[in-house]
CSV table of C-alpha atoms in Angstrom, one decimal:
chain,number,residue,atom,x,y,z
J,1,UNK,CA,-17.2,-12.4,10.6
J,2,UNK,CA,-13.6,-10.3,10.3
J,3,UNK,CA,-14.2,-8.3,13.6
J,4,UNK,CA,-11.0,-6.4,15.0
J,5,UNK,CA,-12.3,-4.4,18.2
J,6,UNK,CA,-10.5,-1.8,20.2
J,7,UNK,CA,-10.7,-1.3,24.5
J,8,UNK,CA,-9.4,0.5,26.9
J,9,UNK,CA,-10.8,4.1,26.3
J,10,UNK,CA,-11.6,6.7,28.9
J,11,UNK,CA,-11.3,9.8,30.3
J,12,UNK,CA,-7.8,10.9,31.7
J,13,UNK,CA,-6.5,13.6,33.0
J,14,UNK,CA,-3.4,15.5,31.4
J,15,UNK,CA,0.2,13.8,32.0
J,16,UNK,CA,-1.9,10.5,32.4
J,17,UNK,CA,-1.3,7.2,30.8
J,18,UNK,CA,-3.9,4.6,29.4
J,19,UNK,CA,-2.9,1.6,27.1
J,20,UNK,CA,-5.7,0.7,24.5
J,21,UNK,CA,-6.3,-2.8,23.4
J,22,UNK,CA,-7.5,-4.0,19.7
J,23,UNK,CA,-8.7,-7.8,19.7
J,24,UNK,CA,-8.9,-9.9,16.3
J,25,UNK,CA,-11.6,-12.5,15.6
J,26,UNK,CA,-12.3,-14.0,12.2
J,27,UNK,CA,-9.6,-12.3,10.7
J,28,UNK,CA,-5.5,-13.4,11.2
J,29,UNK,CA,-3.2,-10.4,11.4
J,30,UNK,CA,-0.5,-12.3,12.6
J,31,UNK,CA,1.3,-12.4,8.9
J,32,UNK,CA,0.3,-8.4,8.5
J,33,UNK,CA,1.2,-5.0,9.8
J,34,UNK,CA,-1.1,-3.3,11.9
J,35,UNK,CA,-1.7,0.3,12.4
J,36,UNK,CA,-3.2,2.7,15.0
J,37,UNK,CA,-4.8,5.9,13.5
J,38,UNK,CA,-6.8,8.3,15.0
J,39,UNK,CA,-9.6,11.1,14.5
J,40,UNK,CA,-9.9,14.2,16.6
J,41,UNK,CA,-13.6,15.1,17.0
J,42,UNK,CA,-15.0,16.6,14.0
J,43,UNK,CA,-11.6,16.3,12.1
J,44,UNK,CA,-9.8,14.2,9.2
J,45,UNK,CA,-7.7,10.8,10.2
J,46,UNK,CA,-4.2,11.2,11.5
J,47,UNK,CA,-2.0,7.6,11.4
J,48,UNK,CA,-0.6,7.1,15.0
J,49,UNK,CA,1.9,4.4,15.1
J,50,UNK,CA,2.1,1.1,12.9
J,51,UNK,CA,4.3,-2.5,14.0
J,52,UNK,CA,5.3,-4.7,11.5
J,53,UNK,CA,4.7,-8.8,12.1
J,54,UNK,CA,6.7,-9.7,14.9
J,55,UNK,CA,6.9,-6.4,16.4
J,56,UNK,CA,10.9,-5.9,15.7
J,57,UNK,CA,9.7,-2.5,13.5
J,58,UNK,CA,7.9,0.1,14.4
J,59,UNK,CA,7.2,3.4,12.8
J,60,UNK,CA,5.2,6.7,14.8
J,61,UNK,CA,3.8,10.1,13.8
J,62,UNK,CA,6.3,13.3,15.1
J,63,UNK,CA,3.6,14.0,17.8
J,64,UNK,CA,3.9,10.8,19.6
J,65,UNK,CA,7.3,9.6,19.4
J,66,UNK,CA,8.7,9.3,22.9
J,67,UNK,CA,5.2,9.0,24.4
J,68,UNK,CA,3.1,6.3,22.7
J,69,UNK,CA,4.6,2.8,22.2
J,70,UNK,CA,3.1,0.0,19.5
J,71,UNK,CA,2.9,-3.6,20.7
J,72,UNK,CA,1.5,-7.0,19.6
J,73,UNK,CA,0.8,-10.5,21.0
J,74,UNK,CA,0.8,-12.9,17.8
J,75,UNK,CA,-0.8,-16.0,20.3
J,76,UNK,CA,-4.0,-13.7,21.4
J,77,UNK,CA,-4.5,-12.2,17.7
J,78,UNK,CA,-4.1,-8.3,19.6
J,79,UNK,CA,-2.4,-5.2,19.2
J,80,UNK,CA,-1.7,-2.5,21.7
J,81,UNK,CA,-0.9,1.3,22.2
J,82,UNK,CA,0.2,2.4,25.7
J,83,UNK,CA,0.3,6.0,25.6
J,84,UNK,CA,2.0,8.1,28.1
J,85,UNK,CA,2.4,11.9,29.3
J,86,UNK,CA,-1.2,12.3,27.5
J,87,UNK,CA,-2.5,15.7,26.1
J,88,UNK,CA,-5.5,17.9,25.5
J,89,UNK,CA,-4.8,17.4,22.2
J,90,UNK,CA,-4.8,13.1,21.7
J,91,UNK,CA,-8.2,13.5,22.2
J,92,UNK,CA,-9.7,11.4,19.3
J,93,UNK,CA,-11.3,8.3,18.8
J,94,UNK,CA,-8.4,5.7,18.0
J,95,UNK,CA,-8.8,3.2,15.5
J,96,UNK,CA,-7.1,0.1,14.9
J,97,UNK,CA,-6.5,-1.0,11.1
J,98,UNK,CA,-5.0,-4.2,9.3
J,99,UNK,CA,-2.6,-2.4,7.3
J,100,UNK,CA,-1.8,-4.9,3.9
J,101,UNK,CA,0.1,-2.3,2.5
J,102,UNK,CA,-3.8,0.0,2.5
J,103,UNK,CA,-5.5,-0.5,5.7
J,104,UNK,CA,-8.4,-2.8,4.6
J,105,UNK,CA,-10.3,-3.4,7.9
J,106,UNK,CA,-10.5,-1.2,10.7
J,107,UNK,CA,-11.6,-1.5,14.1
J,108,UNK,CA,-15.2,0.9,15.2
J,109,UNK,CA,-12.7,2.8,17.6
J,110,UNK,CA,-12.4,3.5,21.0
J,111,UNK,CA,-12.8,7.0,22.6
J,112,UNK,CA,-9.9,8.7,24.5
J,113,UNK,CA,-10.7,11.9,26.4
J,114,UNK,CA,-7.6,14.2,27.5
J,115,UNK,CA,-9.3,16.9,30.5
J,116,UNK,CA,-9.1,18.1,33.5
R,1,UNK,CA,7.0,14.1,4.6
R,2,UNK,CA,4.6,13.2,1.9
R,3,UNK,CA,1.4,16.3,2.4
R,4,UNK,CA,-1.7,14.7,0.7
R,5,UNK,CA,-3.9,17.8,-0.1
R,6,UNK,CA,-7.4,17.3,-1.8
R,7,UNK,CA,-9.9,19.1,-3.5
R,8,UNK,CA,-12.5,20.2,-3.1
R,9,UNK,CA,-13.3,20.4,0.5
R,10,UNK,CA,-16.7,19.9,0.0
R,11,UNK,CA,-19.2,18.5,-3.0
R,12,UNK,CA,-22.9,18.8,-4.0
R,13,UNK,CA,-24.0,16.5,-6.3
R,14,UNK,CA,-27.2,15.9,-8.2
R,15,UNK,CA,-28.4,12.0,-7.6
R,16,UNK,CA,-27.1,10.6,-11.0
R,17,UNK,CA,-24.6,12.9,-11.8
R,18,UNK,CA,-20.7,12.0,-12.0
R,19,UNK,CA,-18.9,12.9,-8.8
R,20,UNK,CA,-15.2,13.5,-8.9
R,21,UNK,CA,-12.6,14.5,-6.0
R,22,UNK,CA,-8.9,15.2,-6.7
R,23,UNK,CA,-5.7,14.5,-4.2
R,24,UNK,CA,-2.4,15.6,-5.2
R,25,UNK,CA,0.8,14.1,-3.1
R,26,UNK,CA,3.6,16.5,-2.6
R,27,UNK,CA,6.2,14.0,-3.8
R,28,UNK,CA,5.8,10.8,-6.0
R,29,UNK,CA,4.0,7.7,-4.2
R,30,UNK,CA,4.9,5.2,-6.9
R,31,UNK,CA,6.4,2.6,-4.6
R,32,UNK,CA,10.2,1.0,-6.3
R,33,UNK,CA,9.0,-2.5,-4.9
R,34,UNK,CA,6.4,-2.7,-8.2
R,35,UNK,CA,6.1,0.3,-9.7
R,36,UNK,CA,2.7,0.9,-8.3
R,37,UNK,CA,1.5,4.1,-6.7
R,38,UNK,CA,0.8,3.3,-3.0
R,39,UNK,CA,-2.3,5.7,-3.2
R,40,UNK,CA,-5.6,4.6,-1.5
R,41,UNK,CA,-9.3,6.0,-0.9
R,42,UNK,CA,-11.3,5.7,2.0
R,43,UNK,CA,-15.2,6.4,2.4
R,44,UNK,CA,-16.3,7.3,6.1
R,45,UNK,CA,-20.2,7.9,6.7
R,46,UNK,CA,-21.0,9.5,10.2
R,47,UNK,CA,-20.0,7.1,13.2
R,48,UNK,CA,-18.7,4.4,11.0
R,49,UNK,CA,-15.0,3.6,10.6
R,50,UNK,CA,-13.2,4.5,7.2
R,51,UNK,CA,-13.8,1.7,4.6
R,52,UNK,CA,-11.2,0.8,2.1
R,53,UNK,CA,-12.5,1.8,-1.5
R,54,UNK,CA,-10.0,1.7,-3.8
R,55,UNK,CA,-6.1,0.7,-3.6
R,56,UNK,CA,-3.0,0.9,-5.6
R,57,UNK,CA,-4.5,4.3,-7.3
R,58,UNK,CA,-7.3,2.1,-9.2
R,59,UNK,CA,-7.9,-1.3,-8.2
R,60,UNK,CA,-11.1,-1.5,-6.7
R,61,UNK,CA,-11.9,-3.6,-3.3
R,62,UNK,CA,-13.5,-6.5,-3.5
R,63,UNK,CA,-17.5,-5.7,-2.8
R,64,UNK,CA,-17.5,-1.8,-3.7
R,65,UNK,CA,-20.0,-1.1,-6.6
R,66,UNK,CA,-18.7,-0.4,-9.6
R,67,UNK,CA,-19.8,3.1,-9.8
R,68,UNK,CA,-16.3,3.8,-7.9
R,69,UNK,CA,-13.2,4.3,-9.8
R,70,UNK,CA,-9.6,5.6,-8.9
R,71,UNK,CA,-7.3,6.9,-11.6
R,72,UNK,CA,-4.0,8.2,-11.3
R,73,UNK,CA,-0.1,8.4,-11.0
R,74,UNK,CA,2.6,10.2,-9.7
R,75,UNK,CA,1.5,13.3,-7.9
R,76,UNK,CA,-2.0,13.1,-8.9
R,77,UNK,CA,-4.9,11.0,-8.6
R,78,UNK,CA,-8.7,11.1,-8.9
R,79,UNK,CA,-11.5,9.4,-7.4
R,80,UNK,CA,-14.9,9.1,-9.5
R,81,UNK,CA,-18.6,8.4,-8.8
R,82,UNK,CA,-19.9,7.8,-12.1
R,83,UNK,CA,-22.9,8.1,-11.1
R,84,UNK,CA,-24.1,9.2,-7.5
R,85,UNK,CA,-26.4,7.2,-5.2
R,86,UNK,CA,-28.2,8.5,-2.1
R,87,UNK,CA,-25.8,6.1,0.2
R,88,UNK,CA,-22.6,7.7,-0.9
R,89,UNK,CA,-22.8,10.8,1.0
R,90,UNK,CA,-19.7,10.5,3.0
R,91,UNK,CA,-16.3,11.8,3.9
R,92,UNK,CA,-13.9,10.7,1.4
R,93,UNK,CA,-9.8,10.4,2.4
R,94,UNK,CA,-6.5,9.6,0.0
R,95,UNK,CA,-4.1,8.1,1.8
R,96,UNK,CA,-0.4,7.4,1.0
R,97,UNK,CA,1.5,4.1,2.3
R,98,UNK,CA,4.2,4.5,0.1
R,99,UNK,CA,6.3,5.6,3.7
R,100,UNK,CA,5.7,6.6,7.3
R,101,UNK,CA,4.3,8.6,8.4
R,102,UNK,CA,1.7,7.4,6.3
R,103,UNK,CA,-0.3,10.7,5.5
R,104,UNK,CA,-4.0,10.9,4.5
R,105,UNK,CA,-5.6,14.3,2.7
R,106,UNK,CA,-8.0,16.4,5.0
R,107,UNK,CA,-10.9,15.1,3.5
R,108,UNK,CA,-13.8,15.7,1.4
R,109,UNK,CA,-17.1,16.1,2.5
R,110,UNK,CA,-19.8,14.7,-0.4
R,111,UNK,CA,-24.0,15.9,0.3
R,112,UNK,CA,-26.6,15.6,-2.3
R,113,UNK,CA,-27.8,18.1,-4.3
């Protein structure tokens, strides 16, 4: 079964850092883009950040740039956002995506909590 | 930036009836690569991920039910539910990929009449 999953949610406090992880079975994204996109509770989807296949491009939303960084590992099939100086408002559940040119499989998301 | 607004916000539809929700891009998606328009729809049912619908404006993903269509070019593009089912209350999303960032409309929400 085409699974991608996403880790590393939690609670953190503002200013703090987390790095969430998104794992690939049954489905090769080494030869694709891949995407982060996120969804602030009861909002619409916002795209995050997106790496191209061998991680030498990568693109970010405005709100992010300098903060969040997009990484991959093509041998362990796994994508990664490290996201620094965290907000109230990153709050969301992020979502990892294989983007072939439309994002046709997405992860079930992992929650990210900004509070103090 | 590319603004993907859609309309309506929201949608009540009979069981049966056609179902129809509009996106407008505020600058051309129709990608120079193939002269397609790099306009998608997503369908997103309460704690589920966004599924992929429709791509390239019309070409339907392999598995969704036929009821589905996308039309479209340029600035403007339609989704259609020819004829609606109980399961297809959702949210429903256009997204553009044309370029980063890659913008998606705020969404419409779909109930049952």
């Amino acid at each position: 079964e085409v699974q991608l999953v996403e880790s590393g949610g939690d609670l953190v406090q503002p200013g703090g850092s987390l790095r969430l992880s998104c794992a690939a079975s049954g489905l090769t994204v080494s030869p694709y883009w891949m995407a982060w996109v996120r969804q602030a509770p009861g909002k619409g989807l916002e795209w995050v950040a997106t790496v191209n296949q061998d991680g030498s491009a990568t693109y970010y939303v405005d709100s992010v740039k300098g903060r969040f960084t997009i990484s991959r590992n093509g041998a362990k099939n796994s994508l990664y956002l490290q996201m620094n100086s965290l907000r109230v408002e990153d709050t969301a559940v992020y979502y990892c995506a294989r983007q072939n040119y439309p994002f046709d499989h997405w992860g079930q998301g992992t929650l990210v909590t900004v509070s103090s | 930036d590319i603004v993907m607004t859609q309309s309506p916000d929201s949608l009540t539809v009979s069981l049966g009836e056609r179902a129809t929700i509009n996106c407008k891009s505020s600058q051309s998606v129709l990608s120079s690569s193939n002269n397609k328009n790099s306009l998608s729809w997503y369908q997103q049912k309460p704690g589920q991920p966004p599924k992929l619908l429709v791509y390239w404006a019309s070409t339907r993903e392999s598995g969704v039910p036929d009821r589905f269509s996308g039309s479209g070019s340029g600035t403007d593009f339609t989704l259609t539910i020819s004829s609606l089912q109980a399961e297809d209350v959702a949210v429903y999303y256009c997204q553009q990929y044309d370029s980063p960032p890659y913008t998606f409309g705020q969404g419409t929400k779909l109930e049952i009449k």
